[in-house]
Tab-separated table of C-alpha atoms in Angstrom:
chain	number	residue	atom	x	y	z
A	1	MET	CA	2.903	-27.416	-2.810
A	2	SER	CA	4.800	-24.749	-1.841
A	3	ILE	CA	6.688	-23.249	-3.862
A	4	ALA	CA	9.859	-22.594	-3.067
A	5	ASP	CA	12.383	-20.638	-4.654
A	6	PRO	CA	15.539	-22.900	-6.557
A	7	VAL	CA	18.318	-21.431	-5.528
A	8	ARG	CA	18.171	-19.025	-2.396
A	9	ALA	CA	15.331	-19.720	0.391
A	10	PRO	CA	14.999	-23.117	1.560
A	11	GLY	CA	11.918	-22.531	4.288
A	12	ARG	CA	10.022	-19.394	2.395
A	13	ILE	CA	7.985	-19.277	-0.191
A	14	THR	CA	8.016	-17.303	-3.341
A	15	ALA	CA	5.212	-16.737	-4.790
A	16	ILE	CA	4.853	-14.953	-1.339
A	17	ASP	CA	7.606	-13.125	-1.964
A	18	GLY	CA	7.780	-12.795	-5.404
A	19	VAL	CA	3.744	-10.496	-5.568
A	20	ARG	CA	5.138	-8.431	-2.774
A	21	GLY	CA	7.895	-7.838	-4.656
A	22	PHE	CA	5.862	-6.390	-7.098
A	23	ALA	CA	3.390	-4.753	-4.718
A	24	VAL	CA	6.221	-3.165	-3.458
A	25	LEU	CA	7.609	-1.628	-6.681
A	26	GLY	CA	3.895	-0.920	-7.892
A	27	ILE	CA	3.286	0.815	-4.572
A	28	LEU	CA	5.705	4.278	-6.207
A	29	LEU	CA	3.504	4.377	-8.586
A	30	LEU	CA	1.350	5.977	-6.406
A	31	ASN	CA	3.084	7.297	-3.701
A	32	ILE	CA	5.181	8.880	-5.611
A	33	VAL	CA	2.384	11.964	-6.314
A	34	ALA	CA	2.302	12.398	-2.577
A	35	PHE	CA	6.402	12.666	-2.275
A	36	ALA	CA	6.681	15.399	-4.576
A	37	MET	CA	3.558	16.957	-5.287
A	38	PRO	CA	0.688	18.306	-1.895
A	39	SER	CA	-0.641	15.916	-0.123
A	40	TYR	CA	-4.497	16.221	-2.111
A	41	ALA	CA	-2.701	16.048	-5.258
A	42	TYR	CA	-3.004	12.808	-4.693
A	43	VAL	CA	-6.922	11.770	-5.044
A	44	ASP	CA	-8.009	14.831	-7.987
A	45	PRO	CA	-5.235	15.502	-9.805
A	46	THR	CA	-6.899	18.916	-10.740
A	47	VAL	CA	-4.895	20.322	-7.889
A	48	TYR	CA	-1.506	20.070	-8.615
A	49	GLY	CA	0.743	18.609	-11.300
A	50	GLY	CA	-1.431	18.476	-14.849
A	51	SER	CA	-4.565	17.039	-15.257
A	52	THR	CA	-4.234	16.531	-19.524
A	53	GLY	CA	-3.054	15.778	-22.358
A	54	THR	CA	0.204	13.315	-20.875
A	55	ASN	CA	-0.939	14.227	-17.322
A	56	TRP	CA	-3.900	13.138	-18.211
A	57	TRP	CA	-2.397	9.244	-18.441
A	58	ALA	CA	-0.684	9.023	-16.104
A	59	TRP	CA	-2.976	9.737	-13.914
A	60	ALA	CA	-5.489	7.451	-15.033
A	61	LEU	CA	-2.795	4.041	-16.142
A	62	ALA	CA	-2.183	4.412	-12.914
A	63	PHE	CA	-5.148	4.396	-11.301
A	64	ILE	CA	-6.714	2.279	-13.320
A	65	LEU	CA	-3.502	-0.697	-13.580
A	66	ALA	CA	-2.371	0.442	-9.209
A	67	ASP	CA	-4.052	2.297	-7.182
A	68	GLY	CA	-5.920	0.181	-5.055
A	69	LYS	CA	-4.046	-3.043	-6.253
A	70	MET	CA	-0.667	-2.965	-5.379
A	71	ARG	CA	-1.961	-1.035	-1.163
A	72	GLY	CA	-4.554	-4.279	-1.307
A	73	LEU	CA	-1.892	-7.148	-1.989
A	74	PHE	CA	0.905	-5.848	0.775
A	75	THR	CA	-1.880	-5.649	3.324
A	76	MET	CA	-3.474	-9.294	2.396
A	77	LEU	CA	0.328	-10.510	2.776
A	78	PHE	CA	0.514	-8.695	5.475
A	79	GLY	CA	-1.912	-11.340	6.629
A	80	ALA	CA	-0.833	-13.935	5.191
A	81	SER	CA	3.091	-13.592	6.591
A	82	THR	CA	0.853	-13.664	10.654
A	83	LEU	CA	-0.010	-16.823	9.804
A	84	LEU	CA	3.474	-17.497	8.760
A	85	ILE	CA	5.426	-16.836	11.935
A	86	ALA	CA	2.462	-17.488	13.895
A	87	ASP	CA	2.918	-20.964	12.705
A	88	ARG	CA	6.654	-21.150	12.728
A	89	ALA	CA	7.159	-20.024	16.466
A	90	LEU	CA	3.817	-22.508	17.350
A	91	ARG	CA	6.502	-25.529	16.069
A	92	SER	CA	9.029	-24.240	17.725
A	93	GLY	CA	7.973	-23.646	20.705
A	94	ARG	CA	7.799	-20.533	20.905
A	95	SER	CA	4.498	-18.349	21.673
A	96	PRO	CA	2.777	-17.294	18.786
A	97	ALA	CA	1.517	-14.427	20.889
A	98	ARG	CA	3.899	-13.389	22.019
A	99	ILE	CA	5.631	-13.317	18.981
A	100	HIS	CA	3.441	-11.372	17.056
A	101	TYR	CA	2.875	-8.649	19.383
A	102	ALA	CA	6.159	-7.518	19.853
A	103	ARG	CA	6.583	-7.768	16.257
A	104	MET	CA	4.039	-5.172	16.387
A	105	ALA	CA	5.039	-3.364	18.955
A	106	THR	CA	8.874	-2.940	17.030
A	107	LEU	CA	6.117	-2.631	13.408
A	108	PHE	CA	4.180	0.308	15.042
A	109	ALA	CA	7.669	2.670	16.977
A	110	ILE	CA	9.392	2.336	13.483
A	111	GLY	CA	6.447	3.451	11.981
A	112	MET	CA	6.777	6.605	14.147
A	113	VAL	CA	9.805	7.411	13.444
A	114	HIS	CA	9.041	7.562	10.294
A	115	ALA	CA	6.032	9.215	10.002
A	116	TYR	CA	7.366	12.346	11.600
A	117	LEU	CA	11.084	12.088	10.136
A	118	ILE	CA	10.617	10.842	7.222
A	119	TRP	CA	8.020	10.842	5.370
A	120	PRO	CA	4.163	11.438	6.600
A	121	GLY	CA	2.410	9.097	4.049
A	122	ASP	CA	3.166	6.567	6.693
A	123	ILE	CA	1.660	3.416	6.776
A	124	LEU	CA	3.600	0.663	9.038
A	125	VAL	CA	1.166	2.120	12.028
A	126	LEU	CA	-2.070	1.554	10.544
A	127	TYR	CA	-0.272	-2.477	9.894
A	128	ALA	CA	0.599	-2.494	13.460
A	129	LEU	CA	-2.428	-1.240	15.186
A	130	CYS	CA	-4.544	-3.623	12.645
A	131	GLY	CA	-2.511	-6.423	13.347
A	132	ALA	CA	-2.704	-6.255	16.770
A	133	LEU	CA	-6.136	-6.749	16.141
A	134	VAL	CA	-6.629	-9.077	13.630
A	135	PHE	CA	-4.567	-11.680	15.628
A	136	VAL	CA	-7.536	-12.808	17.891
A	137	ALA	CA	-8.692	-14.645	13.521
A	138	ARG	CA	-5.821	-16.836	13.483
A	139	ASP	CA	-7.433	-20.214	14.165
A	140	TRP	CA	-11.087	-18.876	12.838
A	141	PRO	CA	-12.458	-21.355	9.883
A	142	LEU	CA	-12.088	-20.597	6.879
A	143	PRO	CA	-15.724	-19.857	6.393
A	144	ARG	CA	-15.567	-17.428	9.529
A	145	MET	CA	-12.621	-15.605	8.085
A	146	PHE	CA	-13.977	-14.968	4.712
A	147	ALA	CA	-17.219	-13.975	5.423
A	148	ILE	CA	-15.743	-11.226	8.247
A	149	ALA	CA	-13.389	-9.946	6.190
A	150	THR	CA	-16.008	-9.520	3.163
A	151	LEU	CA	-18.468	-7.191	5.908
A	152	LEU	CA	-14.874	-5.226	7.199
A	153	ILE	CA	-14.071	-4.556	3.928
A	154	ALA	CA	-17.436	-3.701	2.355
A	155	ALA	CA	-18.373	-1.735	5.347
A	156	PRO	CA	-17.112	1.434	3.326
A	157	LEU	CA	-19.084	1.092	0.326
A	158	VAL	CA	-22.730	1.577	2.180
A	159	SER	CA	-20.846	4.032	3.999
A	160	GLY	CA	-19.749	5.979	0.444
A	161	ILE	CA	-23.237	5.188	-0.636
A	162	ILE	CA	-25.380	7.655	2.196
A	163	ASP	CA	-22.512	10.193	1.824
A	164	HIS	CA	-22.587	10.754	-1.650
A	165	ALA	CA	-26.865	10.049	-1.344
A	166	ALA	CA	-26.587	12.136	1.451
A	167	ALA	CA	-24.286	14.520	-0.906
A	168	GLU	CA	-26.599	14.924	-4.100
A	169	HIS	CA	-29.680	15.738	-2.517
A	170	PHE	CA	-28.152	18.586	-1.021
A	171	ARG	CA	-26.700	19.866	-3.839
A	172	ALA	CA	-30.108	19.360	-5.390
A	173	LEU	CA	-31.525	21.528	-2.368
A	174	ALA	CA	-28.826	24.408	-3.223
A	175	LEU	CA	-28.944	24.759	-6.674
A	176	SER	CA	-33.135	24.624	-6.917
A	177	PRO	CA	-34.311	28.297	-7.927
A	178	ARG	CA	-36.989	27.215	-4.647
A	179	ALA	CA	-33.344	27.218	-2.682
A	180	SER	CA	-33.404	29.344	1.355
A	181	PRO	CA	-31.107	31.662	1.894
A	182	ALA	CA	-30.417	28.744	4.659
A	183	ILE	CA	-30.150	25.900	2.282
A	184	LEU	CA	-28.065	28.417	0.243
A	185	ALA	CA	-25.737	29.316	3.059
A	186	GLU	CA	-25.172	25.919	4.620
A	187	TRP	CA	-24.389	24.448	0.684
A	188	ALA	CA	-21.544	27.857	0.522
A	189	HIS	CA	-19.589	26.296	3.895
A	190	TYR	CA	-19.718	22.917	2.200
A	191	GLN	CA	-18.166	24.278	-0.485
A	192	ALA	CA	-15.940	26.113	1.675
A	193	GLU	CA	-14.495	23.017	3.486
A	194	MET	CA	-14.420	21.083	-0.224
A	195	ASP	CA	-11.738	23.757	-0.855
A	196	SER	CA	-10.546	24.091	1.102
A	197	LEU	CA	-8.239	20.427	0.267
A	198	ARG	CA	-7.042	22.838	-1.968
A	199	ALA	CA	-6.071	25.772	0.066
A	200	THR	CA	-3.431	23.148	1.331
A	201	VAL	CA	-1.480	24.290	-1.855
A	202	PRO	CA	0.856	27.336	-1.230
A	203	ALA	CA	1.804	26.366	2.705
A	204	GLU	CA	2.474	22.488	1.728
A	205	LEU	CA	4.564	24.203	-0.826
A	206	ALA	CA	6.621	26.905	1.287
A	207	ALA	CA	7.293	24.095	4.093
A	208	PHE	CA	8.873	21.354	1.909
A	209	ARG	CA	10.959	23.520	0.260
A	210	GLY	CA	12.528	25.091	3.181
A	211	ASP	CA	14.359	23.486	5.204
A	212	TRP	CA	14.775	20.961	7.345
A	213	GLN	CA	12.793	22.928	10.760
A	214	GLN	CA	9.954	23.668	8.325
A	215	VAL	CA	9.492	19.965	6.094
A	216	THR	CA	9.335	19.244	10.011
A	217	ALA	CA	7.074	21.078	11.438
A	218	MET	CA	4.797	20.410	8.012
A	219	ARG	CA	5.741	17.093	8.309
A	220	ALA	CA	4.077	16.565	12.446
A	221	THR	CA	0.839	17.853	11.027
A	222	LEU	CA	0.147	15.833	8.325
A	223	ALA	CA	1.458	13.157	10.223
A	224	TRP	CA	-0.904	13.759	12.814
A	225	GLN	CA	-3.853	14.244	10.309
A	226	ALA	CA	-3.165	11.042	8.935
A	227	GLN	CA	-3.282	9.109	11.947
A	228	ARG	CA	-6.094	10.825	13.598
A	229	GLN	CA	-8.709	11.501	10.821
A	230	ILE	CA	-7.847	8.995	7.754
A	231	PHE	CA	-6.374	5.952	10.198
A	232	PRO	CA	-10.198	5.609	12.271
A	233	ASP	CA	-11.613	5.572	8.581
A	234	LEU	CA	-8.931	3.060	6.564
A	235	ALA	CA	-8.514	0.646	10.052
A	236	ALA	CA	-12.401	-1.446	9.239
A	237	GLU	CA	-10.758	-1.821	4.880
A	238	THR	CA	-7.104	-2.922	5.920
A	239	THR	CA	-8.459	-5.038	8.542
A	240	GLY	CA	-10.487	-6.498	6.081
A	241	LEU	CA	-7.777	-7.017	3.458
A	242	MET	CA	-5.219	-8.657	6.265
A	243	LEU	CA	-8.155	-11.347	7.084
A	244	LEU	CA	-9.160	-12.227	3.752
A	245	GLY	CA	-5.215	-12.290	3.437
A	246	MET	CA	-5.097	-14.847	6.500
A	247	ALA	CA	-8.691	-17.137	4.715
A	248	LEU	CA	-6.335	-17.194	1.361
A	249	PHE	CA	-2.717	-18.097	2.772
A	250	ARG	CA	-5.112	-20.750	4.927
A	251	SER	CA	-6.701	-21.707	1.167
A	252	GLY	CA	-3.286	-22.650	-0.593
A	253	PHE	CA	-3.760	-19.888	-2.840
A	254	PHE	CA	0.575	-18.431	-1.575
A	255	THR	CA	0.830	-22.454	-2.496
A	256	GLY	CA	-0.607	-22.913	-5.333
A	257	ASP	CA	-2.791	-24.752	-4.214
A	258	TRP	CA	-6.126	-23.236	-5.162
A	259	PRO	CA	-7.727	-25.414	-8.460
A	260	ALA	CA	-6.692	-24.209	-12.301
A	261	ARG	CA	-10.860	-22.706	-12.705
A	262	TRP	CA	-10.743	-20.991	-9.272
A	263	THR	CA	-7.720	-18.948	-11.108
A	264	ARG	CA	-9.352	-19.223	-14.266
A	265	ALA	CA	-12.572	-16.919	-12.939
A	266	VAL	CA	-10.132	-14.741	-10.643
A	267	LEU	CA	-8.483	-13.982	-13.814
A	268	LEU	CA	-11.218	-13.493	-15.535
A	269	ILE	CA	-13.681	-11.040	-13.285
A	270	GLY	CA	-10.106	-9.541	-12.426
A	271	TYR	CA	-9.249	-8.383	-16.109
A	272	GLY	CA	-12.627	-9.385	-17.904
A	273	LEU	CA	-14.906	-7.263	-15.879
A	274	CYS	CA	-13.193	-5.244	-13.034
A	275	LEU	CA	-10.320	-3.872	-15.960
A	276	PRO	CA	-13.507	-2.316	-17.734
A	277	ALA	CA	-14.902	-1.500	-15.195
A	278	TYR	CA	-11.658	0.373	-13.618
A	279	VAL	CA	-11.600	2.703	-17.026
A	280	ALA	CA	-15.594	3.661	-16.788
A	281	LEU	CA	-14.913	4.619	-14.221
A	282	ALA	CA	-12.231	6.908	-14.239
A	283	LEU	CA	-13.861	8.330	-17.397
A	284	TRP	CA	-17.186	8.965	-15.523
A	285	ILE	CA	-14.410	10.857	-12.050
A	286	SER	CA	-12.563	12.941	-15.243
A	287	ALA	CA	-15.849	13.677	-16.941
A	288	SER	CA	-17.064	15.185	-13.398
A	289	ASN	CA	-13.616	17.313	-12.871
A	290	PHE	CA	-12.468	15.296	-9.932
A	291	ASP	CA	-15.581	16.226	-8.295
A	292	PRO	CA	-15.576	15.758	-4.445
A	293	ILE	CA	-18.843	14.453	-4.170
A	294	VAL	CA	-18.353	11.395	-7.298
A	295	LEU	CA	-15.685	11.017	-5.448
A	296	MET	CA	-17.787	10.053	-2.468
A	297	LEU	CA	-18.914	7.429	-4.450
A	298	ALA	CA	-16.107	6.838	-6.887
A	299	GLU	CA	-13.790	5.676	-3.995
A	300	PRO	CA	-14.891	2.693	-2.041
A	301	LEU	CA	-17.093	1.584	-5.932
A	302	HIS	CA	-13.367	0.948	-6.409
A	303	LEU	CA	-11.857	-0.144	-3.629
A	304	VAL	CA	-14.902	-2.631	-2.924
A	305	LEU	CA	-15.941	-3.954	-5.940
A	306	LEU	CA	-13.355	-3.465	-7.523
A	307	ARG	CA	-9.884	-3.932	-6.681
A	308	PRO	CA	-9.685	-7.290	-4.581
A	309	ALA	CA	-10.492	-9.741	-8.182
A	310	MET	CA	-8.078	-6.666	-9.788
A	311	ALA	CA	-4.937	-7.609	-6.894
A	312	LEU	CA	-5.130	-11.169	-6.823
A	313	ALA	CA	-5.372	-11.043	-11.235
A	314	HIS	CA	-2.395	-9.579	-10.519
A	315	ALA	CA	-0.591	-11.794	-7.986
A	316	ILE	CA	-1.559	-15.186	-10.023
A	317	LEU	CA	0.759	-13.284	-12.594
A	318	ILE	CA	3.589	-13.170	-10.559
A	319	MET	CA	3.362	-16.683	-9.230
A	320	ALA	CA	2.460	-18.164	-12.422
A	321	LEU	CA	5.681	-15.663	-13.886
A	322	ILE	CA	7.281	-16.933	-11.126
A	323	THR	CA	6.379	-20.776	-10.878
A	324	ARG	CA	6.963	-21.157	-14.954
A	325	ILE	CA	10.528	-19.540	-15.989
A	326	PRO	CA	11.381	-20.085	-11.901
A	327	THR	CA	15.779	-18.779	-12.504
A	328	ALA	CA	15.436	-16.248	-14.856
A	329	TRP	CA	16.076	-12.999	-14.716
A	330	LEU	CA	12.766	-10.763	-13.451
A	331	PRO	CA	11.674	-13.725	-11.140
A	332	ILE	CA	15.014	-14.319	-9.006
A	333	ARG	CA	14.861	-10.082	-9.042
A	334	LEU	CA	11.148	-9.719	-8.163
A	335	THR	CA	11.066	-12.777	-5.522
A	336	ALA	CA	14.636	-10.694	-3.909
A	337	ALA	CA	12.879	-6.882	-3.337
A	338	GLY	CA	9.597	-8.655	-2.138
A	339	ARG	CA	12.463	-10.077	0.989
A	340	MET	CA	13.399	-6.889	1.122
A	341	ALA	CA	10.510	-5.181	0.903
A	342	PHE	CA	10.925	-3.810	4.092
A	343	THR	CA	14.194	-1.895	3.598
A	344	ASN	CA	13.377	-1.520	0.143
A	345	TYR	CA	9.899	0.772	1.359
A	346	LEU	CA	11.274	2.503	3.611
A	347	ALA	CA	15.005	3.351	1.989
A	348	THR	CA	11.942	4.409	-0.679
A	349	SER	CA	10.619	7.075	1.315
A	350	ILE	CA	14.817	7.924	2.366
A	351	ILE	CA	15.961	8.787	-1.240
A	352	CYS	CA	12.593	10.671	-2.479
A	353	THR	CA	12.699	12.356	0.300
A	354	LEU	CA	15.674	14.022	-0.703
A	355	LEU	CA	14.885	14.011	-3.782
A	356	PHE	CA	12.488	16.346	-3.064
A	357	TYR	CA	12.631	17.933	0.548
A	358	GLY	CA	14.194	21.279	0.967
A	359	TYR	CA	16.504	18.996	3.059
A	360	GLY	CA	17.903	17.178	-0.598
A	361	LEU	CA	17.519	18.692	-3.870
A	362	GLY	CA	14.692	21.025	-3.553
A	363	TRP	CA	11.825	18.341	-6.176
A	364	PHE	CA	9.034	19.824	-4.227
A	365	GLY	CA	6.193	21.043	-6.775
A	366	TYR	CA	8.360	21.905	-9.660
A	367	LEU	CA	7.744	18.426	-11.505
A	368	GLN	CA	5.118	17.175	-13.864
A	369	ARG	CA	2.529	14.449	-13.079
A	370	TRP	CA	4.255	12.800	-15.648
A	371	GLN	CA	7.630	13.739	-15.199
A	372	LEU	CA	7.325	11.504	-11.764
A	373	TYR	CA	7.550	8.620	-13.232
A	374	PRO	CA	11.161	8.325	-15.193
A	375	VAL	CA	11.916	8.685	-11.048
A	376	VAL	CA	9.680	5.618	-10.258
A	377	ALA	CA	12.029	3.615	-12.720
A	378	ALA	CA	14.944	4.911	-11.510
A	379	ILE	CA	13.727	3.989	-7.889
A	380	TRP	CA	12.846	0.614	-9.304
A	381	ALA	CA	16.037	-0.200	-11.646
A	382	LEU	CA	17.512	0.251	-8.063
A	383	MET	CA	15.731	-1.653	-5.798
A	384	LEU	CA	15.566	-4.699	-8.281
A	385	LEU	CA	19.645	-4.492	-8.382
A	386	TRP	CA	20.729	-4.423	-4.976
A	387	SER	CA	18.817	-7.581	-3.106
A	388	LYS	CA	19.696	-9.940	-4.921
A	389	PRO	CA	23.278	-8.715	-4.147
A	390	TRP	CA	22.797	-7.786	-0.755
A	391	LEU	CA	20.343	-11.500	-0.256
A	392	ASP	CA	23.652	-13.711	-1.168
A	393	ARG	CA	26.481	-11.838	1.483
A	394	PHE	CA	23.286	-10.871	4.600
A	395	ALA	CA	20.585	-13.475	5.442
A	396	ALA	CA	18.519	-10.692	5.023
A	397	GLY	CA	17.194	-6.746	4.510
A	398	PRO	CA	19.130	-4.617	7.064
A	399	LEU	CA	15.846	-3.258	7.725
A	400	GLU	CA	14.157	-7.408	8.000
A	401	TRP	CA	17.875	-7.546	10.717
A	402	ALA	CA	17.235	-5.034	13.177
A	403	TRP	CA	13.335	-5.629	12.646
A	404	ARG	CA	13.951	-9.593	14.025
A	405	SER	CA	16.334	-8.457	16.405
A	406	LEU	CA	14.046	-5.925	17.563
A	407	THR	CA	11.520	-8.632	18.256
A	408	PHE	CA	13.257	-10.706	20.135
A	409	GLY	CA	15.217	-8.906	22.010
A	410	LYS	CA	19.121	-10.346	20.854
A	411	ARG	CA	21.340	-9.730	17.887
A	412	GLN	CA	19.936	-12.158	15.824
A	413	PRO	CA	22.798	-13.750	12.592
A	414	PHE	CA	23.355	-10.753	10.258
A	415	ARG	CA	26.285	-12.493	7.792
A	416	ARG	CA	24.843	-15.441	5.621
A	417	ARG	CA	26.912	-17.807	6.648
A	418	SER	CA	25.340	-20.677	4.828
A	419	PRO	CA	21.424	-21.374	3.885
A	420	SER	CA	20.004	-22.167	6.838
A	421	ASP	CA	20.943	-19.684	7.964
A	422	GLU	CA	17.664	-18.221	6.084
A	423	ARG	CA	15.378	-20.338	7.938
A	424	SER	CA	15.045	-17.353	10.490
A	425	PHE	CA	13.606	-14.730	8.113
A	426	ALA	CA	9.957	-15.849	7.842
A	427	ASN	CA	8.046	-14.343	4.863
């Protein structure tokens, strides 16, 4: 049975909105580092921002509870929404393919503006490209959806194991007393490449503390680097997570139709097995002093083996909260924030870049890691406080409205005149 919002959103699935609201808040726990510090500090806290004491705990808790999980939920929900919107288009007599690809083209354009004019950590361009691919799976049977999703999500683990084994073998050869001069020279070159990730720190500090022109030049460099080098590595995983979200939606996960024993099993695996494994993994990474060779294996281990179950366990708790106390303050506010997730995501980028970049307050690189989290809490408060009053007056968030209007090539209703106005804005 679909879980509908008891007050404000007839025709919507409130569980999806609530989980999306949770994810859009949670993703800031990780993104705040990329807003406020040189880029590689996101991966390795020893690079910048502090990695001991309170700063270590800030990294460890974010890694264990949120890293990858929030992006994973967001991506799965994108897949679920792809099916929701296609199904609604079909029922209304429109072409699901035309609407979907118009949405992806519009999303791609917005993402490019976001990446090059606001924040280089944009994920929307990747979502648009992967979303264009995953649509072909819309009518696949569930077993095929789950199987292909599993293969795509697992692909980085295979390459991670191979790369880690090769790097460890190379290190053993180089550190051997019998290492040849050629091996030592290759190892020195390899280490220099690893250290180059740290070498960008001074340039990023100077640029992001500078004026609009300096920021724009560095932002364009990092955005292009992400799209050219990082996106290809994330494409299989992202497509797989979208496909998994589609399969979960078809199987009834997001509509409360899963058997209770299945949800209990996910909670047991996610929190009973994966949570302790995350603690062990965090301790291993820290003990290695964030060794890049260790990270080669640790990254896919947590993203492939641990993240999916823990992300779904998070989702189950949020859906239970929304189902059991739907009229309480927090469920209503989370749901509203999720209905405006697109607006809240881009608004967060605007707020954070104005706080941290040189053309704003210029805080870039001046706060320690733990000091970023009061900023996160303040932005969370803004999202929770403003989303519901906005939706009491308007049919959708401003960017959701613009996205839909551009998709249909026609101005959509904006001010909420009646509850039925909200039905046209799908999850």
